[in-house]
Coordinates of C-alpha atoms and ligand atoms in Angstrom, one line a residue:
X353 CA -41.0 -9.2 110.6
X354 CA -38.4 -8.0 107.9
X355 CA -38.7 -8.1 104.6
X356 CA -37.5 -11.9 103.9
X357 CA -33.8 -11.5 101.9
X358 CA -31.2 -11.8 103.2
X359 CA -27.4 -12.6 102.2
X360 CA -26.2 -14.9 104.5
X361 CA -22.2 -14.9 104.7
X362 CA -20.3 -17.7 105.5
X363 CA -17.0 -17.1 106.8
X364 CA -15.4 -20.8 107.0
X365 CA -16.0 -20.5 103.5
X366 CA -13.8 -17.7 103.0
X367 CA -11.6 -19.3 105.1
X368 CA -11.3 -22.6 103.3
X369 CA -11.1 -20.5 99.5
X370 CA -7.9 -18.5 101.5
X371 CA -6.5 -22.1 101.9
X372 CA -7.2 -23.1 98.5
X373 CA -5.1 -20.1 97.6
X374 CA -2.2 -20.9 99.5
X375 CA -2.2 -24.4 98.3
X376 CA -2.1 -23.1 94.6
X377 CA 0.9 -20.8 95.9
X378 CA 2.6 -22.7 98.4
X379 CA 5.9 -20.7 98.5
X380 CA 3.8 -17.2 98.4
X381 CA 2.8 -15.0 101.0
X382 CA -1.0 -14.0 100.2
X383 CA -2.4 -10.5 100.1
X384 CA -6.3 -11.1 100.3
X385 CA -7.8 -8.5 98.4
X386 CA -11.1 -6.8 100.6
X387 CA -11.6 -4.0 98.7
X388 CA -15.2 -2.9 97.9
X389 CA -16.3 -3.9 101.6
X390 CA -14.7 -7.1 100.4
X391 CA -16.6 -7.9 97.8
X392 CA -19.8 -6.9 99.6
X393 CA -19.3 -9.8 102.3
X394 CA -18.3 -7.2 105.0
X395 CA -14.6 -6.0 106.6
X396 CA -14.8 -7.4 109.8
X397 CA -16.0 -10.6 108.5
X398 CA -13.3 -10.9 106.4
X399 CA -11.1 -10.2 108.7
X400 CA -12.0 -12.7 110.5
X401 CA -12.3 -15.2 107.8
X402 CA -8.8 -14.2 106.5
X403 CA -6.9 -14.4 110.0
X404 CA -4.0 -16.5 108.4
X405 CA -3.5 -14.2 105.3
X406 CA -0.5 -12.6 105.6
X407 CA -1.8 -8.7 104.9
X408 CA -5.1 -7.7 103.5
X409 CA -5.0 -5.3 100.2
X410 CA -7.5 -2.7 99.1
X411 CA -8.5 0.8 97.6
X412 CA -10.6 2.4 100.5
X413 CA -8.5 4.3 102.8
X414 CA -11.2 4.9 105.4
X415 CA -11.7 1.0 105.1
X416 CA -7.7 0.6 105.9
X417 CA -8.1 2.6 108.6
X418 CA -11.1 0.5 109.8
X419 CA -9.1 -2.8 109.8
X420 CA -6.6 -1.1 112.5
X421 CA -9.4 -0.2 114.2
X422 CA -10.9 -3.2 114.3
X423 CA -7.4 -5.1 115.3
X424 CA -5.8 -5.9 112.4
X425 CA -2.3 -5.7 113.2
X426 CA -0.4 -7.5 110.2
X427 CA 0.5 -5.4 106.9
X428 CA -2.7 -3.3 104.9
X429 CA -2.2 -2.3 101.1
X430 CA -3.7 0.3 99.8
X431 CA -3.4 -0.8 96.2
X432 CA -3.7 2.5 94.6
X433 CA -2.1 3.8 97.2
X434 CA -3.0 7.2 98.1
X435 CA -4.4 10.5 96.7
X436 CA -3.4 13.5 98.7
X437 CA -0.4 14.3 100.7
X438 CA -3.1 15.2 103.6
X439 CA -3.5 11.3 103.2
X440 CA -0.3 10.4 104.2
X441 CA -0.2 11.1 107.7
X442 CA -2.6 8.5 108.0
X443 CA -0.8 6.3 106.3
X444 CA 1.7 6.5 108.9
X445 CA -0.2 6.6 111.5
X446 CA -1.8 3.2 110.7
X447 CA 1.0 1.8 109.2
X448 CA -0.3 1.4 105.9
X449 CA 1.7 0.2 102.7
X450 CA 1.1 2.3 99.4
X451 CA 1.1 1.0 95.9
X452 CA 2.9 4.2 93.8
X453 CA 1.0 4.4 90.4
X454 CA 2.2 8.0 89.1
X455 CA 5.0 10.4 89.5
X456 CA 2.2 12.6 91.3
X457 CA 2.3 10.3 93.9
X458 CA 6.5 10.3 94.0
X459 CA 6.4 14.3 94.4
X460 CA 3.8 14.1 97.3
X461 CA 6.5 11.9 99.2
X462 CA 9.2 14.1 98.2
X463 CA 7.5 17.2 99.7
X464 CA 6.0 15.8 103.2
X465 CA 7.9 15.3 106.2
X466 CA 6.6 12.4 108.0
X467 CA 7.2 10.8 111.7
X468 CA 8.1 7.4 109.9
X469 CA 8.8 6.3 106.9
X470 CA 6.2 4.5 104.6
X471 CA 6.2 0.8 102.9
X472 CA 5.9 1.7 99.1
X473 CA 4.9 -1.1 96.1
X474 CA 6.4 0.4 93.0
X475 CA 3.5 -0.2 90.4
X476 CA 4.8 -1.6 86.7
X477 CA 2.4 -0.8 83.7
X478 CA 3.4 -4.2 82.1
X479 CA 0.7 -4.2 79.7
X480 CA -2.7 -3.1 81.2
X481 CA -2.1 0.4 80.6
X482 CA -4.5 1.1 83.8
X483 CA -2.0 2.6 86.7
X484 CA 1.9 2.1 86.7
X485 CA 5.0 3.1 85.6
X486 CA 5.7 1.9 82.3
X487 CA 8.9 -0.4 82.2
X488 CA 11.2 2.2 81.0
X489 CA 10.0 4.5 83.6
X490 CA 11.0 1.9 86.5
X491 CA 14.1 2.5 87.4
X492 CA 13.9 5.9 87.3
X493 CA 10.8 5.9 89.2
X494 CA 12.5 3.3 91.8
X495 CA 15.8 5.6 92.3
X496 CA 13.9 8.8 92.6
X497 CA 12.0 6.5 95.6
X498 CA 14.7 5.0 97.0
X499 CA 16.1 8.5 97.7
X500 CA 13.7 9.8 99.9
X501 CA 13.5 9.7 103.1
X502 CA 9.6 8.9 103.3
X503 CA 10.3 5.8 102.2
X504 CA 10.9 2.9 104.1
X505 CA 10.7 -0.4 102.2
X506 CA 10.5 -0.6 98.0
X507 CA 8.2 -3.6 97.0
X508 CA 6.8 -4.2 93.0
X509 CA 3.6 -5.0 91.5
X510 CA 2.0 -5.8 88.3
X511 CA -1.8 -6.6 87.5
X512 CA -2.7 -9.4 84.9
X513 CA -5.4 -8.2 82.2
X514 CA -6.0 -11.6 80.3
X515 CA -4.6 -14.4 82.7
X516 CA -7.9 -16.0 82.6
X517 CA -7.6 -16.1 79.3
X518 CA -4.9 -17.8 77.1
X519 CA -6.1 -17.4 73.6
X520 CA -6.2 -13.4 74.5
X521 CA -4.2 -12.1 71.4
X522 CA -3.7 -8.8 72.1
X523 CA -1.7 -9.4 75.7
X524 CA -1.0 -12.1 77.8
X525 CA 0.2 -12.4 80.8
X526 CA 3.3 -14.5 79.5
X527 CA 4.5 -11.4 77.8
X528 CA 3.2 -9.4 80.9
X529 CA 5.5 -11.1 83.3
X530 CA 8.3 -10.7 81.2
X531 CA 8.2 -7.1 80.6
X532 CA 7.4 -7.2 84.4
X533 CA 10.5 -9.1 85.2
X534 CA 12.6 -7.1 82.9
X535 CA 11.3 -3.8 84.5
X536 CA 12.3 -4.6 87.2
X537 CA 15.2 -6.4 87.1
X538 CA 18.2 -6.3 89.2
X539 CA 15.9 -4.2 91.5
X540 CA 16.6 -5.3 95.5
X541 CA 12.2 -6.3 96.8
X542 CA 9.8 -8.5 96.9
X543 CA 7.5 -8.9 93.7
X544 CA 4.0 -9.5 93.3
X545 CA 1.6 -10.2 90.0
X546 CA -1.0 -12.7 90.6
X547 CA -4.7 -11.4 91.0
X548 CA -7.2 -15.2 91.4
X549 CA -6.9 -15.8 87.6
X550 CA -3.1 -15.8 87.9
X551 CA -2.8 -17.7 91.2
X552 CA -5.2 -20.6 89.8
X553 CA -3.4 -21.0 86.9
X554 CA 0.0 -19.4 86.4
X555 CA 1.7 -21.2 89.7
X556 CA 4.6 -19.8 87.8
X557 CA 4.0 -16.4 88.5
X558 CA 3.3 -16.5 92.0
X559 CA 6.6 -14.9 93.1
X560 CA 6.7 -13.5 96.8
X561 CA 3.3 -12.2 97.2
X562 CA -0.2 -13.8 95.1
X563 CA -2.9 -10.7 95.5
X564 CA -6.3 -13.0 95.2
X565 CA -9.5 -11.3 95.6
X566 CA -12.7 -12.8 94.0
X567 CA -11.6 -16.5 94.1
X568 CA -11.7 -16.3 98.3
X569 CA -15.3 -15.1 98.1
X570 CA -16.0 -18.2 96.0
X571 CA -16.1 -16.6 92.3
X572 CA -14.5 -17.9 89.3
X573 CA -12.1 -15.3 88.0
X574 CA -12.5 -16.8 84.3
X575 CA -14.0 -19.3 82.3
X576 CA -14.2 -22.2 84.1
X577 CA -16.8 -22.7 87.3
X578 CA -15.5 -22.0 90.7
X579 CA -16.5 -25.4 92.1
X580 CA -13.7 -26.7 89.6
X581 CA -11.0 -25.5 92.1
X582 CA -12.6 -26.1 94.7
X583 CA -14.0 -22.7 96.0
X584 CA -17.2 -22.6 98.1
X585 CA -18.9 -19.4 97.6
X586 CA -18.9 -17.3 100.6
X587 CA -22.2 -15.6 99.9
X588 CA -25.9 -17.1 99.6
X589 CA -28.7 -14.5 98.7
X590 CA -32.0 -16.0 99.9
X591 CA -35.4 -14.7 100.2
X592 CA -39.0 -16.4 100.2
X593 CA -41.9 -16.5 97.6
X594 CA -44.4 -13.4 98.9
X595 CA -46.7 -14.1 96.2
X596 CA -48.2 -16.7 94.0
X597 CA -50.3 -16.0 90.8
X598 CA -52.1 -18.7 88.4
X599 CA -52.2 -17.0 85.0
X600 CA -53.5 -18.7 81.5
X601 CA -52.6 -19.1 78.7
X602 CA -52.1 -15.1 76.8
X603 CA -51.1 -13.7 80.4
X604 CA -48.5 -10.9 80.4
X605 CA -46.3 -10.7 83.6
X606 CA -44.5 -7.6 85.2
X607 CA -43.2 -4.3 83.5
X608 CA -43.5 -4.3 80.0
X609 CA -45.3 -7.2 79.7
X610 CA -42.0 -9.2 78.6
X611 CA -43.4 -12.7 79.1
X612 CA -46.7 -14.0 78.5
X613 CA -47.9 -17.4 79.4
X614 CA -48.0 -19.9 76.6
X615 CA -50.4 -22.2 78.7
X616 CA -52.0 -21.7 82.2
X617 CA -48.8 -21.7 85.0
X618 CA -48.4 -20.8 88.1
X619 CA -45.9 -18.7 88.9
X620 CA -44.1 -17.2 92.1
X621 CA -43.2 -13.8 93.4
X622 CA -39.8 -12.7 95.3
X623 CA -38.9 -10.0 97.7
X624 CA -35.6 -9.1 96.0
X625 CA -35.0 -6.9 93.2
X626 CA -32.7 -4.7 91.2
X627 CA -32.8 -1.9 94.4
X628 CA -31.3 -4.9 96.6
X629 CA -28.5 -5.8 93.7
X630 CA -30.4 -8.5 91.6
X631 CA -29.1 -7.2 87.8
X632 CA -32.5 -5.4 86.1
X633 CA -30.4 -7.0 83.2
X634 CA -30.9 -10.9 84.1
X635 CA -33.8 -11.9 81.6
X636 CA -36.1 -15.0 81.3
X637 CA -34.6 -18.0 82.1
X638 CA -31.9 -16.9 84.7
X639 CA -31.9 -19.8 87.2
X640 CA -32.8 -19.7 90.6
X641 CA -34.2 -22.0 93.1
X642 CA -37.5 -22.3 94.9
X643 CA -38.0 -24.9 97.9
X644 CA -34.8 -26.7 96.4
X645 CA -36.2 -27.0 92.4
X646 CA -34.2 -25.4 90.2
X647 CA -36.3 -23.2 88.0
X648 CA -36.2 -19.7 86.2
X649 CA -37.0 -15.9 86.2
X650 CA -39.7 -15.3 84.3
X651 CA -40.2 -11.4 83.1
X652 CA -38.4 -7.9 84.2
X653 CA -36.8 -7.6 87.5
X654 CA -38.4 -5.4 88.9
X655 CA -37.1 -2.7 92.0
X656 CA -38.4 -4.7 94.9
X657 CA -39.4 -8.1 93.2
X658 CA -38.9 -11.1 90.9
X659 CA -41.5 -13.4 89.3
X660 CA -40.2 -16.8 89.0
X661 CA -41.6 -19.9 87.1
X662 CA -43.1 -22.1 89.3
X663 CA -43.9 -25.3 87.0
X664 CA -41.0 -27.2 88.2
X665 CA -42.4 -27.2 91.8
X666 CA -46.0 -26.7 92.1
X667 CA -46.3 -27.8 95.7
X668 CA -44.5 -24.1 97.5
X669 CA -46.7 -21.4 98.8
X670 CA -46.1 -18.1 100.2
X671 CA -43.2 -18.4 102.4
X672 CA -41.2 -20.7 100.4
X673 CA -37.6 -20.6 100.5
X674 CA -36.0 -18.8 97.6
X675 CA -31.9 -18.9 96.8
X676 CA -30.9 -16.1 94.2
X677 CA -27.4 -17.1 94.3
X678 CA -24.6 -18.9 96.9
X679 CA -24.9 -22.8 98.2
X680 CA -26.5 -24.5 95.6
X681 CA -26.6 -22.2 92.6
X682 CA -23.3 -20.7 91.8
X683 CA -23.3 -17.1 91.3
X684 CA -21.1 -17.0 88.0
X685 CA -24.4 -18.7 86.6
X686 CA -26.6 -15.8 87.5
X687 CA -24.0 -13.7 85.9
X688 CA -23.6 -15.1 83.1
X689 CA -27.2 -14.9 82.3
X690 CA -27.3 -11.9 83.1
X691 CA -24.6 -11.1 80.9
X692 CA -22.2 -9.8 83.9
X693 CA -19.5 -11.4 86.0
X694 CA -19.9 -12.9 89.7
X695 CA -17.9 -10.2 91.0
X696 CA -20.4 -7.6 89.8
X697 CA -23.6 -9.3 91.3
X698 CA -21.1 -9.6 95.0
X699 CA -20.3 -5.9 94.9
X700 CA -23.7 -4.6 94.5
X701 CA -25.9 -6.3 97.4
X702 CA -27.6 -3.0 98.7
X703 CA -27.4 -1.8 101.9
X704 CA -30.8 -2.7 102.3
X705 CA -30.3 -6.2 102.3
X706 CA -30.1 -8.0 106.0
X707 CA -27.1 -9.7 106.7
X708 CA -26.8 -12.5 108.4
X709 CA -23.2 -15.6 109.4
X710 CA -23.3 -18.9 109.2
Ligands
PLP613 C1 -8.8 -6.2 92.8 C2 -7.4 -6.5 92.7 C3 -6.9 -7.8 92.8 C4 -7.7 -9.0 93.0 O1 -8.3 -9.3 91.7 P1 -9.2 -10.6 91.6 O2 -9.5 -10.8 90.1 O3 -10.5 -10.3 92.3 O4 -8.5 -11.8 92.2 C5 -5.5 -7.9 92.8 N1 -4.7 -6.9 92.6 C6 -5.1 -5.6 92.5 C7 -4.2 -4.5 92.3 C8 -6.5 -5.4 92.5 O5 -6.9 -4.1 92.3

């Protein structure tokens, strides 16, 4: 028998989130965004659970290359598009589309001679001041692109810093559209700006292309919860209780002794732990859920286990069905406890983990 965790993936979920997309950008054509293995749900499940997204964006060649492998035969970004001209052949020989950040990037085209030509997405530094050209650098950038005969297609992208967040003062993505727009005006392609923040709440914006990522896997991109627009989360990390301890009152639990027992309890161990992606930072009190009660973390994570409060349900045993996060308990709430965003926790599942469909 395994070791009991596993992160179970469901893929009409991301299915259904891909829908609520499209509804929120009717008049868009969706890049889903399966970077990071996307999200840590796995690139042939998205794949599958994406079928009816128009192209699929991310930042692993090798994992662009893997998505023609496995059949995918609409458009691939990669979104920071490449970073050697030995990566280019590739490019062409999977048809992949390139985001151009830097003039670096420019002179590598300029100096290859390639079988076809490659799909380019001119990036705009509206504000981020991450990858792009700047907006007076556009143009420039654009005609030196245009020029060459690498090139096949000239597409233009921005990326939103704050579009979760209104009261940002320092940027927000009113002002970034408009330097976007400005940069780029006049400029014959198709524009895209919206990352899930954006396409949730700045229809406005959505332009020809929306680039969601974390809203498909179910996470909220901002402030408010997920469930709020309707997402289902994709992802649900369960394990069992492998352990149960009655301690008394004085009773220290786990590394460091963090939490001792104010009264006699009984309290639960986990099989999952920081070495399968729980955060070593979520403290006493982050919620989980044993046999269906919602209860609490009690103590340090540790690297292979969790001690949990069991007060709230004193009839589980060894065995007992633990959720860490997914159906159930939303895994912007175990972020936010543990003072980190849902992305993060959806990223770092470990290899380790099993994974299982639903
Ligand atoms: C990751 C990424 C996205 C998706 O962002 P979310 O916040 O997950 O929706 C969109 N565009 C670019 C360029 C990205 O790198």
């Amino acid at each position: 028998m395994p070791r009991p965790l596993t992160a179970t993936i469901h893929v009409s979920a991301l299915t259904h989130n891909l829908n609520v997309a499209k509804k929120a950008a009717p008049h868009s054509k969706v890049w889903a965004v399966v970077k990071a293995n996307a999200y840590g749900h796995g690139l042939e499940r998205a794949m599958r659970g994406f079928k009816a997204a128009d192209g699929l964006g991310l930042v692993e060649l090798e994992g662009a290359v893997k998505l023609r492998e496995l059949g995918w035969k609409k458009p691939v970004l990669l979104l920071e598009g490449f970073f050697e001209s030995a990566d280019l052949k590739l490019l062409v020989r999977h048809r992949l589309e390139a985001a151009i950040h830097c003039m670096e990037q420019i002179n590598m085209l300029e100096s290859a001679s390639l079988a076809a030509p490659i799909d380019v997405h001119l990036k705009i530094n509206s504000g981020m001041n991450r990858l792009g050209f700047t907006p007076a650098q556009a143009k420039p950038a654009y005609e030196r692109l245009r020029a060459l005969k690498s090139v096949g297609n000239i597409r233009f992208l921005t990326h939103f810093a704050n579009a979760d967040d209104p009261a940002n003062a320092a940027l927000s993505a009113q002002e970034q559209a408009k330097r976007f727009a400005e940069a780029v005006d006049g400029l014959p392609g198709e524009r895209s700006l919206s990352n899930s923040a954006a396409s949730l709440l700045h229809g406005e914006f959505a332009s020809d292309w929306i680039r969601p990522g974390v809203m498909l896997y179910g996470g909220s991109p901002g402030k408010r919860s997920a469930g709020d627009f309707g997402l289902q989360p994709a992802m649900t990390l369960s394990s069992e209780l492998i352990g149960i301890q009655h301690i008394s009152r004085g009773d220290a639990v786990g590394y460091g002794s963090r939490f001792v027992a104010g009264q006699a309890m009984k309290i639960g161990v986990v099989a999952c732990g920081y070495a399968d992606g729980y955060p070593r930072h979520a403290p006493t009190g982050t919620p989980v859920i044993v046999d269906g009660i919602r209860t609490q973390v009690i103590g340090r994570i540790s690297m292979d286990l969790m001690t949990v409060d069991l007060t709230p349900a004193p009839d589980v045993h060894v065995g007992s069905k633990v959720t860490l996060w997914g159906k159930n308990l939303p895994i912007d709430e175990v972020a936010q406890a543990a003072d980190t965003i849902g992305y993060e926790l959806m990223c770092a599942v470990a290899p380790r983990v099993k994974i299982a469909e639903d």
